[in-house]
Short mmCIF file of C-alpha atoms in Angstrom, two decimals:
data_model
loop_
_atom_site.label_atom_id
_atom_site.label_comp_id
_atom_site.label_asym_id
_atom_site.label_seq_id
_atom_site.Cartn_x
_atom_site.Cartn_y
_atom_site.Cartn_z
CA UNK A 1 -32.22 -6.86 58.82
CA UNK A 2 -34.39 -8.19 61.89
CA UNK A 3 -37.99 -8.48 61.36
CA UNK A 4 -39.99 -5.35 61.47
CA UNK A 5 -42.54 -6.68 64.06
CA UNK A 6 -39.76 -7.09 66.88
CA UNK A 7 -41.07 -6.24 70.09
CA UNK A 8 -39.83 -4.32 73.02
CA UNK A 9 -38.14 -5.94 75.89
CA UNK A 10 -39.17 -3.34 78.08
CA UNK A 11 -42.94 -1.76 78.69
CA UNK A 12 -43.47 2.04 79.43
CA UNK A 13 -45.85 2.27 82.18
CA UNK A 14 -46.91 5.81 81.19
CA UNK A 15 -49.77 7.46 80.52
CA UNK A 16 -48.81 9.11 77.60
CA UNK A 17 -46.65 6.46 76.07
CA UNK A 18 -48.34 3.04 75.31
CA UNK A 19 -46.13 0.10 73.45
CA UNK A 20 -48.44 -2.26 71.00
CA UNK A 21 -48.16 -5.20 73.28
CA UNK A 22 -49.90 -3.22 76.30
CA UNK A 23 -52.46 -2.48 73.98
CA UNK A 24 -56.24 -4.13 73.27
CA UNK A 25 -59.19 -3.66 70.90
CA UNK A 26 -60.85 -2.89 73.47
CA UNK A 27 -58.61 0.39 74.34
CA UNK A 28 -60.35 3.23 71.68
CA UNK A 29 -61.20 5.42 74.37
CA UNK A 30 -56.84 5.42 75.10
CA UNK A 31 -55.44 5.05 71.70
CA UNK A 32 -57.80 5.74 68.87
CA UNK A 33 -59.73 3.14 66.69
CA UNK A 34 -56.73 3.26 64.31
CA UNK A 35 -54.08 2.23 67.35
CA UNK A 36 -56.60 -0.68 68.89
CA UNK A 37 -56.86 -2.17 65.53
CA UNK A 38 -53.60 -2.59 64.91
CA UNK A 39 -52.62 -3.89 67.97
CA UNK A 40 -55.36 -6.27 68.21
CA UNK A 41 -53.80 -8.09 65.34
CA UNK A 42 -50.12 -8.17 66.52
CA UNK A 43 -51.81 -9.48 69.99
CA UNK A 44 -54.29 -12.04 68.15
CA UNK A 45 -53.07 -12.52 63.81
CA UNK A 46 -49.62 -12.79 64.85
CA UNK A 47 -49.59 -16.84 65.16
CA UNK A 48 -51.48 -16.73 61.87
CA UNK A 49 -48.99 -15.33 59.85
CA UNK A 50 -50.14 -11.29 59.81
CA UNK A 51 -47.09 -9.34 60.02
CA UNK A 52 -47.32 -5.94 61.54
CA UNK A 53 -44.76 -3.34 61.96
CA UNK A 54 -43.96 -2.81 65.66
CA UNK A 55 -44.45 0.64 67.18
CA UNK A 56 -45.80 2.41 70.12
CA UNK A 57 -48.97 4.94 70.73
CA UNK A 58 -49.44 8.53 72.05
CA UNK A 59 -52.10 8.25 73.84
CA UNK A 60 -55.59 10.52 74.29
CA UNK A 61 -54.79 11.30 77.38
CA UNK A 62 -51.83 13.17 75.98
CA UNK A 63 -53.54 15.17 73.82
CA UNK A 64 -55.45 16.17 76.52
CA UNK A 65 -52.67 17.10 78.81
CA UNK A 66 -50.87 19.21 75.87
CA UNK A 67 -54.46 21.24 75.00
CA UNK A 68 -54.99 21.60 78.98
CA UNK A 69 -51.18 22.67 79.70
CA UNK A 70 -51.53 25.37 77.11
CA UNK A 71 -54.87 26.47 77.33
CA UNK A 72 -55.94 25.43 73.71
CA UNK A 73 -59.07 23.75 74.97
CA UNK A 74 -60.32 27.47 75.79
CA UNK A 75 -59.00 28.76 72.86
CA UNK A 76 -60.71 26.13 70.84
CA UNK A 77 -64.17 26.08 72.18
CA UNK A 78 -64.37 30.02 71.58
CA UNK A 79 -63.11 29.94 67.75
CA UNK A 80 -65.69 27.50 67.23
CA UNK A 81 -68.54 29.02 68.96
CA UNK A 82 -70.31 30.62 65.44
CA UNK A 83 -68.96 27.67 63.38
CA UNK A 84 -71.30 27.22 60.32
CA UNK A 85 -70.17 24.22 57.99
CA UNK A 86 -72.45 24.94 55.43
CA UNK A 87 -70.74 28.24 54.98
CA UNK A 88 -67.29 27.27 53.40
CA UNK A 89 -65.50 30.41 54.08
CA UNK A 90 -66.79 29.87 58.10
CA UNK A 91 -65.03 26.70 58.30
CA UNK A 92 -61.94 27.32 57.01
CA UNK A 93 -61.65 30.31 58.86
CA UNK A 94 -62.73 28.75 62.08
CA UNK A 95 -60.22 25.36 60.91
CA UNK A 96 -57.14 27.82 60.06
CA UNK A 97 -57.03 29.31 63.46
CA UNK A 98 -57.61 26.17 65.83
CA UNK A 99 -54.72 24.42 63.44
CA UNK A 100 -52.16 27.85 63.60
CA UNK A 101 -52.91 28.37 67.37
CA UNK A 102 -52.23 24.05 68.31
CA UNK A 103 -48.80 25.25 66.07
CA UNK A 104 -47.83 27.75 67.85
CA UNK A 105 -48.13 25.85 71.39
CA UNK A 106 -45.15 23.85 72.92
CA UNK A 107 -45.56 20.34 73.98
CA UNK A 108 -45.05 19.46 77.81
CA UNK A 109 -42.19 19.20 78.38
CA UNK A 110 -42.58 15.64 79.86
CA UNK A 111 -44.42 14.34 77.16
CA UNK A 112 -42.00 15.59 74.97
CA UNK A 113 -39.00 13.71 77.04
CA UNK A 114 -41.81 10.95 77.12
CA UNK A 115 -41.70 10.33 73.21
CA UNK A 116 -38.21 10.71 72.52
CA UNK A 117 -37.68 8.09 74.98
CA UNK A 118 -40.31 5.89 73.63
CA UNK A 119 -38.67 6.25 69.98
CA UNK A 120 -34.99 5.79 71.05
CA UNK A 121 -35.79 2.45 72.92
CA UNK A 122 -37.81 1.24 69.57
CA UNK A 123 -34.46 2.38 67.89
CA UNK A 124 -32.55 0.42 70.29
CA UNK A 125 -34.91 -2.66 69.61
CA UNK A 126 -34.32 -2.84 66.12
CA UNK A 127 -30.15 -3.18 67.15
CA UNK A 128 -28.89 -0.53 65.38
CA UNK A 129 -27.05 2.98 67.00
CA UNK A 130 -28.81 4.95 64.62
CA UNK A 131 -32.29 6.33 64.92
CA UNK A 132 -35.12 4.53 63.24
CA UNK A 133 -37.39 5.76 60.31
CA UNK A 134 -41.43 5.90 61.37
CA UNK A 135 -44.46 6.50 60.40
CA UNK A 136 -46.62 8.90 62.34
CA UNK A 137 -50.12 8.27 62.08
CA UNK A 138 -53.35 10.00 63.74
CA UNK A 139 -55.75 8.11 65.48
CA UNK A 140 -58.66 9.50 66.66
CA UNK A 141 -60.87 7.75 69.62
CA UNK A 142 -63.82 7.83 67.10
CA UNK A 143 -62.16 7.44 64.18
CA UNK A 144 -62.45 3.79 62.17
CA UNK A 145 -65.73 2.72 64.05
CA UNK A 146 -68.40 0.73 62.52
CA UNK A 147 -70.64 3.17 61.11
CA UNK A 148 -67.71 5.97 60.42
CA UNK A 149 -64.91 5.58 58.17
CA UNK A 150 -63.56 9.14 58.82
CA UNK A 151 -61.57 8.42 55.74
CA UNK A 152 -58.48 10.74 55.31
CA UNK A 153 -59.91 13.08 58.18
CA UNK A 154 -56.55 12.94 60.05
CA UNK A 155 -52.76 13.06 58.89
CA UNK A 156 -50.40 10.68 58.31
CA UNK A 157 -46.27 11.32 57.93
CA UNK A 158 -43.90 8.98 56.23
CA UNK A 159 -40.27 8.43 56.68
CA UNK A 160 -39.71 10.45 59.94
CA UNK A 161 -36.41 10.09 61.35
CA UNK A 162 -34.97 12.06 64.39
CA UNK A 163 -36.07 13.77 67.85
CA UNK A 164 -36.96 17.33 66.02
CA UNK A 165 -38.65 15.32 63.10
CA UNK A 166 -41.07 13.33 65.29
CA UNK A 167 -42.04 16.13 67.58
CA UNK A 168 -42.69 18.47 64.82
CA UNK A 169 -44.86 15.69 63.52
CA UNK A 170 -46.33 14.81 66.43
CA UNK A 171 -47.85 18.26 66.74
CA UNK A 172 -49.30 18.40 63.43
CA UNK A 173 -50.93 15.55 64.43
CA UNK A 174 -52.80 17.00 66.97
CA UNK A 175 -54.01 19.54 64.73
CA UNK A 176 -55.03 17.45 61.82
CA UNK A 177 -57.53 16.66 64.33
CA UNK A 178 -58.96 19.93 63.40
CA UNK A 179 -58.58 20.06 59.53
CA UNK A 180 -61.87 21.71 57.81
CA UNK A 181 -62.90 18.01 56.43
CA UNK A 182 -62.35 16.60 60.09
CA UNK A 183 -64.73 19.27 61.75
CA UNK A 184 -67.43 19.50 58.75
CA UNK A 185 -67.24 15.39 58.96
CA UNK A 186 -67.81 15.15 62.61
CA UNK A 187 -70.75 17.83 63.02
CA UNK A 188 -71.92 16.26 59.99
CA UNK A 189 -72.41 12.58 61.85
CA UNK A 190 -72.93 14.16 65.11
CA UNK A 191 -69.78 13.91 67.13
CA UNK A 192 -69.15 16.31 69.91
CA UNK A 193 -65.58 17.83 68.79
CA UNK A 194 -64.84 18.35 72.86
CA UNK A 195 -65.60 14.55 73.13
CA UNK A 196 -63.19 13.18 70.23
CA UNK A 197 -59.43 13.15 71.52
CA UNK A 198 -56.35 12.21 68.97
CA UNK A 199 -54.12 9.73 69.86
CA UNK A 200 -50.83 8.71 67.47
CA UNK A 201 -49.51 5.59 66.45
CA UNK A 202 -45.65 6.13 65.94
CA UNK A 203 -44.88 2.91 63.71
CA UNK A 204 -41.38 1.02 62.19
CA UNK A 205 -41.41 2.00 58.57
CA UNK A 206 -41.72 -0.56 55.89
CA UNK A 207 -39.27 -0.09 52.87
CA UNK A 208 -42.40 0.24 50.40
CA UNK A 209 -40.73 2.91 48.78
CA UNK A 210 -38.82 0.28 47.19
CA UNK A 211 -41.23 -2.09 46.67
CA UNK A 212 -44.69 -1.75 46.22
CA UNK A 213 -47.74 -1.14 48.59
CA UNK A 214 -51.57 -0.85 48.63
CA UNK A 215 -55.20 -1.03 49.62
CA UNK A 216 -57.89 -4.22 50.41
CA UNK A 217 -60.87 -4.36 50.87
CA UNK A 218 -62.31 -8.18 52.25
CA UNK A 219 -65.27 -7.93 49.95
CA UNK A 220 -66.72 -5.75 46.86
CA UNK A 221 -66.60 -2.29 46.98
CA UNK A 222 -69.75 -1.69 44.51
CA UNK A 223 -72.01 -4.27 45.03
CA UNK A 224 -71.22 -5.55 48.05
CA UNK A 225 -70.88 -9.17 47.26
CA UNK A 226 -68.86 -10.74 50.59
CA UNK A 227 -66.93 -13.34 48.70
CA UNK A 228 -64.48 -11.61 47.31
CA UNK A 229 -61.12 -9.78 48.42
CA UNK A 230 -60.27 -6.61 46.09
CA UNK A 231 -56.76 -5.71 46.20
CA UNK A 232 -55.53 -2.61 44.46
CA UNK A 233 -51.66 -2.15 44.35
CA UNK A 234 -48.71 0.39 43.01
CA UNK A 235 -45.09 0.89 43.46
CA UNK A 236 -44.30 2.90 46.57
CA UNK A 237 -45.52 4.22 49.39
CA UNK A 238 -49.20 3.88 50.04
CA UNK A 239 -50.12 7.42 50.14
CA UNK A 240 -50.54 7.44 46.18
CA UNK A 241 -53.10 5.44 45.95
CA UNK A 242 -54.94 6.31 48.74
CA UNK A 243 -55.16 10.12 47.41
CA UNK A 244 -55.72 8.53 44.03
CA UNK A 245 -52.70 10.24 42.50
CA UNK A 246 -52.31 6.71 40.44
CA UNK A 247 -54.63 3.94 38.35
CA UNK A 248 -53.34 1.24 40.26
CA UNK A 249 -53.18 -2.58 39.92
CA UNK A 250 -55.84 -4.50 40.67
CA UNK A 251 -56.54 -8.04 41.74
CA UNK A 252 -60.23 -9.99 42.90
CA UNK A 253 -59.40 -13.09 44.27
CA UNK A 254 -62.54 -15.47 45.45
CA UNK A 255 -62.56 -16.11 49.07
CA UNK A 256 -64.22 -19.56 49.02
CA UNK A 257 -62.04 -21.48 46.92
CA UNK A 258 -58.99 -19.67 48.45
CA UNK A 259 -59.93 -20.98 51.80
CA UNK A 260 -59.74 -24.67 50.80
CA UNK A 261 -56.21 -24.36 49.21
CA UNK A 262 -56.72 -22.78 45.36
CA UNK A 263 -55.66 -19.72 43.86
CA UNK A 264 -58.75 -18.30 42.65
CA UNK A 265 -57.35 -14.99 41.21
CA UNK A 266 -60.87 -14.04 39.37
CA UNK A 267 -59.87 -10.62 37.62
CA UNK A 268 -56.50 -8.97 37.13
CA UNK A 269 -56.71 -4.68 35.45
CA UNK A 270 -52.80 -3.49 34.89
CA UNK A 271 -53.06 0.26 36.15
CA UNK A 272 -50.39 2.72 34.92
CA UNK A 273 -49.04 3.53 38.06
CA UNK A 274 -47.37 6.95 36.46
CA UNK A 275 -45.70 7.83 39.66
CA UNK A 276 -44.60 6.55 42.92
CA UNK A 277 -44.15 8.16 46.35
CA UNK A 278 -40.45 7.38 47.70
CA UNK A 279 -38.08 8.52 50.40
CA UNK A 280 -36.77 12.53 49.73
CA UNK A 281 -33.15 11.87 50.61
CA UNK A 282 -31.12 14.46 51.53
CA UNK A 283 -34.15 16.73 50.68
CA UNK A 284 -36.64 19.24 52.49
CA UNK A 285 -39.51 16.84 52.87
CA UNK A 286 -40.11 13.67 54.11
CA UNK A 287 -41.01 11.70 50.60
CA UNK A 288 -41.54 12.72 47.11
CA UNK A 289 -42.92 11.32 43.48
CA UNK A 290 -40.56 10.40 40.53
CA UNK A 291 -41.74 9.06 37.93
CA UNK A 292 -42.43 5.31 37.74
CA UNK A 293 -40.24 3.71 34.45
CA UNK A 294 -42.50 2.04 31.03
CA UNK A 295 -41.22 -1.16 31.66
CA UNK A 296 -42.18 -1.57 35.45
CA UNK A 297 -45.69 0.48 34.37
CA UNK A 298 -46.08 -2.19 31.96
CA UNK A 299 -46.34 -5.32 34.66
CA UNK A 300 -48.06 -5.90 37.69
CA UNK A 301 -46.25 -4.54 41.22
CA UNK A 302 -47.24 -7.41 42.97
CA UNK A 303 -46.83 -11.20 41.89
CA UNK A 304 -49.89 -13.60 41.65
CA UNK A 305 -48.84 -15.36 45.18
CA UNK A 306 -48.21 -12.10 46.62
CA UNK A 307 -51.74 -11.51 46.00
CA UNK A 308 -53.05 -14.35 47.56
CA UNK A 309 -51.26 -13.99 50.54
CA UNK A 310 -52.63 -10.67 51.11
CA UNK A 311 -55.99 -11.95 49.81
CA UNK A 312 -55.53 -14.88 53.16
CA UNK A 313 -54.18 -12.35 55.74
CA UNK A 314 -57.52 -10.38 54.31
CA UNK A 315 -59.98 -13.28 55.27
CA UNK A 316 -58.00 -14.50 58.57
CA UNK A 317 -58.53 -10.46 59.68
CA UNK A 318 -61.88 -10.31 58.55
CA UNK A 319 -62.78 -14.02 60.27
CA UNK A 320 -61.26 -12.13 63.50
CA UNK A 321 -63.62 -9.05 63.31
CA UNK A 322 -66.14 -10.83 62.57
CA UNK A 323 -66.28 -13.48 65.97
CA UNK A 324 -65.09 -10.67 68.18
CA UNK A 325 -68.08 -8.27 66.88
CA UNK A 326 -70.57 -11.18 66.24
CA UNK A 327 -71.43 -10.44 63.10
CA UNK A 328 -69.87 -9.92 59.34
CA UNK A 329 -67.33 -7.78 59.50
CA UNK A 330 -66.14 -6.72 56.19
CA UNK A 331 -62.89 -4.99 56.31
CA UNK A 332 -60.67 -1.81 54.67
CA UNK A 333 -56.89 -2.50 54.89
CA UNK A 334 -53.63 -0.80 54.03
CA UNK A 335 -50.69 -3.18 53.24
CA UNK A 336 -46.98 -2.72 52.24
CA UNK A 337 -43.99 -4.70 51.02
CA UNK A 338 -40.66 -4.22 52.38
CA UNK A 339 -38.44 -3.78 49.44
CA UNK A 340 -34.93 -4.92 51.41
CA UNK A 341 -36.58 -7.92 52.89
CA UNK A 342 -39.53 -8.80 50.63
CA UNK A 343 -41.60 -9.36 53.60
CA UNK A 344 -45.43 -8.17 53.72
CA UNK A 345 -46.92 -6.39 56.41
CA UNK A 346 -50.80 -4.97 57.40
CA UNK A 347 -49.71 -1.28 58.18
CA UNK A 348 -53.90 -0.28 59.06
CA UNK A 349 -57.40 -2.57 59.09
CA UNK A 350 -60.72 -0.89 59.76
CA UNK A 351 -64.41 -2.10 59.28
CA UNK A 352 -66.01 -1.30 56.08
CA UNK A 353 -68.87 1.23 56.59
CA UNK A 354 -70.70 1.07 53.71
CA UNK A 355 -72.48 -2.69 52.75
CA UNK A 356 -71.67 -3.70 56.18
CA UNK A 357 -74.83 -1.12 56.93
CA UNK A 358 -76.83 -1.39 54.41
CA UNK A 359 -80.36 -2.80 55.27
CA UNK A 360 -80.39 -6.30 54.20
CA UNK A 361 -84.39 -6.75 52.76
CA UNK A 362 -84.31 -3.74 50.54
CA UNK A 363 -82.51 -3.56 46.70
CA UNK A 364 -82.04 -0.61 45.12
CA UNK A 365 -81.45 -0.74 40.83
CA UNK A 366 -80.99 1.70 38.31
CA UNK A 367 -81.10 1.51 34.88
CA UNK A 368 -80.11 3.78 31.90
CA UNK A 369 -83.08 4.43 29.54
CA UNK A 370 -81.18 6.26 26.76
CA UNK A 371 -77.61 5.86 25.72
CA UNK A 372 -75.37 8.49 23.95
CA UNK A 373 -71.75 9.12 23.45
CA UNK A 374 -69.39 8.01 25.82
CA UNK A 375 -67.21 10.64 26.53
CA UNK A 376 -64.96 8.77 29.53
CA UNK A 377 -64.90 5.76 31.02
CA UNK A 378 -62.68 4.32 34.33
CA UNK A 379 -63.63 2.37 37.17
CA UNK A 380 -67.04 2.29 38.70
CA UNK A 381 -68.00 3.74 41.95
CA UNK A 382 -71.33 2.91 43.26
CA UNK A 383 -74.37 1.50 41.41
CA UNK A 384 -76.42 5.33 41.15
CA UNK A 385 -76.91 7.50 38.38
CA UNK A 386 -76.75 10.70 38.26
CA UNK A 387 -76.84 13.87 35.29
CA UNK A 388 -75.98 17.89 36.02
CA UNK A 389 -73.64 20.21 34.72
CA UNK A 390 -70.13 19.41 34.06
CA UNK A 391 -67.95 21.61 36.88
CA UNK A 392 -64.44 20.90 35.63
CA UNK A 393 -62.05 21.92 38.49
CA UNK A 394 -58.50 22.05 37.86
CA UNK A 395 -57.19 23.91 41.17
CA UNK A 396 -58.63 24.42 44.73
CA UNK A 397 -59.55 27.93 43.90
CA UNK A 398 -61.62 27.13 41.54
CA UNK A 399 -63.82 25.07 44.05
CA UNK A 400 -66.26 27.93 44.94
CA UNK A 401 -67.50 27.69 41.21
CA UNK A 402 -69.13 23.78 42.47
CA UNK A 403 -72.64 24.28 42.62
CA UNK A 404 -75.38 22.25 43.97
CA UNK A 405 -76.23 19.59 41.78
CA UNK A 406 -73.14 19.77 39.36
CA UNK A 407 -71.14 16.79 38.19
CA UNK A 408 -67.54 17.70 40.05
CA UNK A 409 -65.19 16.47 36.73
CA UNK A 410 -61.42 17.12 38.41
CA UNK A 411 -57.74 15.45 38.22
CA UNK A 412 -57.93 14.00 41.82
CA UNK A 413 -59.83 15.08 44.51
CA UNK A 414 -58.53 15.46 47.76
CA UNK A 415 -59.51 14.80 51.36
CA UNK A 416 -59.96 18.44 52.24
CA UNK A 417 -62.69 19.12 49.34
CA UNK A 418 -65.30 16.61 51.53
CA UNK A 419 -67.42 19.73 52.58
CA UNK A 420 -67.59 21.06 48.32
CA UNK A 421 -67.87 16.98 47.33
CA UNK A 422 -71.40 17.03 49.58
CA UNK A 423 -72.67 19.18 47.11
CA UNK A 424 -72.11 16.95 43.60
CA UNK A 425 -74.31 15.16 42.08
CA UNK A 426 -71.87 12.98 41.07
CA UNK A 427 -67.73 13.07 40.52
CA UNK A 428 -65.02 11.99 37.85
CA UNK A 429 -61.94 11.90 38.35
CA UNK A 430 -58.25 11.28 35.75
CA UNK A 431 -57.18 9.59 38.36
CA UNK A 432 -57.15 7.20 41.22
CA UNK A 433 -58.99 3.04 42.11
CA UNK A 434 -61.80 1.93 43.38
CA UNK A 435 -59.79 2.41 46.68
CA UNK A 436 -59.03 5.99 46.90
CA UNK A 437 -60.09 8.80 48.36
CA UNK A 438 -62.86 10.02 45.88
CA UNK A 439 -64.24 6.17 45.85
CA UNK A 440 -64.68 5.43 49.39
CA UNK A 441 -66.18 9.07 50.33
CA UNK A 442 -68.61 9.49 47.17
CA UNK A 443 -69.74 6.03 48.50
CA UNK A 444 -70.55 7.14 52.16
CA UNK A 445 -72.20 10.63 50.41
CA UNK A 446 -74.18 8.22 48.36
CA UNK A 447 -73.17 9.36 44.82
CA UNK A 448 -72.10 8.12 41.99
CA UNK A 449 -68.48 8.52 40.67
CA UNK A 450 -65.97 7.34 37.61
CA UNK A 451 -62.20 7.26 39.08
CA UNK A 452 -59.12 7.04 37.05
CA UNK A 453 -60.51 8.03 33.41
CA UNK A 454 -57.25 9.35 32.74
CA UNK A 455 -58.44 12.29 30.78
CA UNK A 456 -61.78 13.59 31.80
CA UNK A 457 -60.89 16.58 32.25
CA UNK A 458 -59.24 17.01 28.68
CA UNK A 459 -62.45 15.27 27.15
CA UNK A 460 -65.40 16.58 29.11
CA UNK A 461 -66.25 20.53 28.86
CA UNK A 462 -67.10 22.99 31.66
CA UNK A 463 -70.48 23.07 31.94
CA UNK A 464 -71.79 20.57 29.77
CA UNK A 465 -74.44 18.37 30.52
CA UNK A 466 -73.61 15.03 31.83
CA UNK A 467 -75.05 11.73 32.74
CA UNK A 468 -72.52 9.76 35.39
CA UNK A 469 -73.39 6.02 34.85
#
């Protein structure tokens, strides 16, 4: 099978249609934060060793075309004109009809012809007469900046294959930009929606589905300590873990000592990694869970050199960010494992926007006077603590019951529940890492959370008091 990060003989000079090799860092404003990072490391990591798959992007100025061709950008600004996101009903009424009305619309027709093209010539680079499977990810020009995550605002599709596929996809895309967590998030840190454009990165797949895939971070997600890479893992695709539908695998290697030659693996937690996300063939959807068998649960996904070669591709990145932004960059990365060639590959890399802001002459400590029963314990989210009323949510419409203040106890949460998560005091969740969803927002909201306790919803009763430690 030829290497996924084969690039394209031949350039598109479009501007709709931009291949990874015509692309910079320095090119947000064209192809999202998502897009520019990715390409900046097949233009600068790949002498080093970082393998990522090839691909080309949609560009902003697409977006823009499509919303001007069919009048959406009117039809936007007026739905939003009494938009309230405190008022949860307001939002997803104002969210349902920008995302139905972007639906409804047809794309140009030449930026239709303009992506099919693009696609069949990365088909035709990988040598094959049949049509390749992509991922189709969002990228918004504001999205993965220094001091925004916009974690799991915008969508992301696996296994895409076809013209009708990748179109249908490609406008879904576009209206992610509008889901209710992307428009409370973005009036929330101040963004002008009319200023934010989406552009998508249409990517080779990587045969995780057969192998395994996860989530880095290039230091520690709770305290903040830079010396470390954290590295959580599961069989699959990546989605799983970064919805925290699975405990995954976890590895802390030391940075230092990995540098000069060692293999400093410091801590190693087998997760149970239940299920795993996998190609739907011959189905309805694009990818589905099965169940992951006891004797692969039982050992880790990834082998101990695996490990440290993600944990070196994590410091050569972060070294990167870090002399082009002059100044520690910590980075967030998503990484997969091609099961037919056993080749690893960076599929995303963003900065860190949590410690990397922090204010460096100020510590903050807590400490728990009193101890009691433990009801649940997991995984560790932040360095708070917090105590309200148990709100034990076991479906999405049961999330108008959250009150202020209350301790959000649920299976998973989700990245459309960011406007009800603002109003916990703290969250626990059955399942998920230090890497998921619930972990990396409760840290930008500041609270205090317990992933992947496996039963705290079984354990912990609706409305009893709690103390989140």
């Amino acid at each position: 099978m030829p290497s996924l990060q084969s690039t394209s003989s031949a350039k598109v000079s479009s501007s709709v249609i931009r291949w990874f090799d015509e692309i910079s860092i320095d090119d947000v404003s064209i192809v999202g934060g998502k897009n520019a990072s990715l390409v900046e490391m097949v233009r600068e990591l790949s002498a080093q060793g970082v393998r990522v798959p090839n691909g080309f992007a949609v560009t902003a100025e697409a977006y823009r075309q499509f919303l001007g061709a069919s009048g959406l950008d009117e039809s936007i600004r007026r739905i939003l004109t009494d938009l309230d996101t405190r008022d949860v009903s307001n939002l997803r009424a104002r969210g349902k009809a920008i995302r139905r009305a972007i639906m409804a619309a047809e794309l140009p027709e030449t930026l239709g012809q303009a992506i099919i093209e693009a696609y069949d010539r990365l088909s035709s680079d990988r040598g094959g007469s049949e049509p390749v499977d992509v991922a189709v990810r969002s990228s918004a020009t504001a999205e993965d900046l220094p001091d925004a995550s916009f974690a799991g605002q915008q969508e992301t599709y696996l296994n895409v294959h076809g013209h009708a596929a990748l179109l249908d996809t490609c406008r879904r895309c576009f209206a992610s930009l509008f889901t209710d967590r992307a428009i409370s998030y973005r009036q929330d840190k101040g963004f002008d929606h009319f200023q934010i454009a989406l552009s998508i990165g249409v990517q080779l797949m990587v045969r995780s589905d057969l192998a395994a895939s996860g989530v880095m971070f290039s230091i520690d997600t709770e305290s903040g300590f830079p010396d470390v890479v954290l590295i959580n893992a599961a069989y699959g695709l990546g989605e799983n873990i970064v919805q925290g539908s699975v405990n995954p695998d976890e590895f802390v290697v030391f940075k230092p000592t990995l540098k000069t030659g060692h293999s400093p693996i410091l801590k190693r937690v087998l997760g149970n990694k239940e299920f795993k996300l996998v190609y739907d063939e011959g189905g309805g959807r694009m990818t589905r869970n099965v169940p992951v068998p006891p004797d692969d649960r039982a050992r880790f996904c990834i082998s101990d050199d695996e490990a440290l070669a993600l944990a070196r591709w994590a410091c050569i990145i972060e070294d990167h960010y870090s002399t082009k932004r002059g100044r520690p960059t910590p980075m967030d990365m998503e990484w997969a494992k091609d099961g037919v060639t056993g080749e690893l590959f960076i599929v995303q890399a963003r900065p860190e926007t949590v410690h990397s802001l922090k204010a460096r002459d100020t510590l903050e400590t807590y400490r728990l006077k009193e101890h009691s029963k433990v009801l649940v314990s997991g995984r560790s989210v932040g360095e708070k603590i917090a105590a309200g009323k148990a709100r034990v949510i076991r479906e999405v419409a049961q999330l108008h019951e959250l009150a202020q203040g209350d301790v959000l106890v649920t299976d998973k949460t989700d990245p459309d529940w960011e406007p009800f998560m603002k109003k916990a005091a703290a969250i626990v969740t059955n399942r998920g890492g230090r890497t998921c969803h619930a972990a990396i927002v409760s840290r930008e909201l500041g609270l205090p959370a317990i992933v992947g306790t496996e039963n705290g919803t079984g354990q912990i009763a609706d409305g009893q008091p709690i103390t989140v430690c």
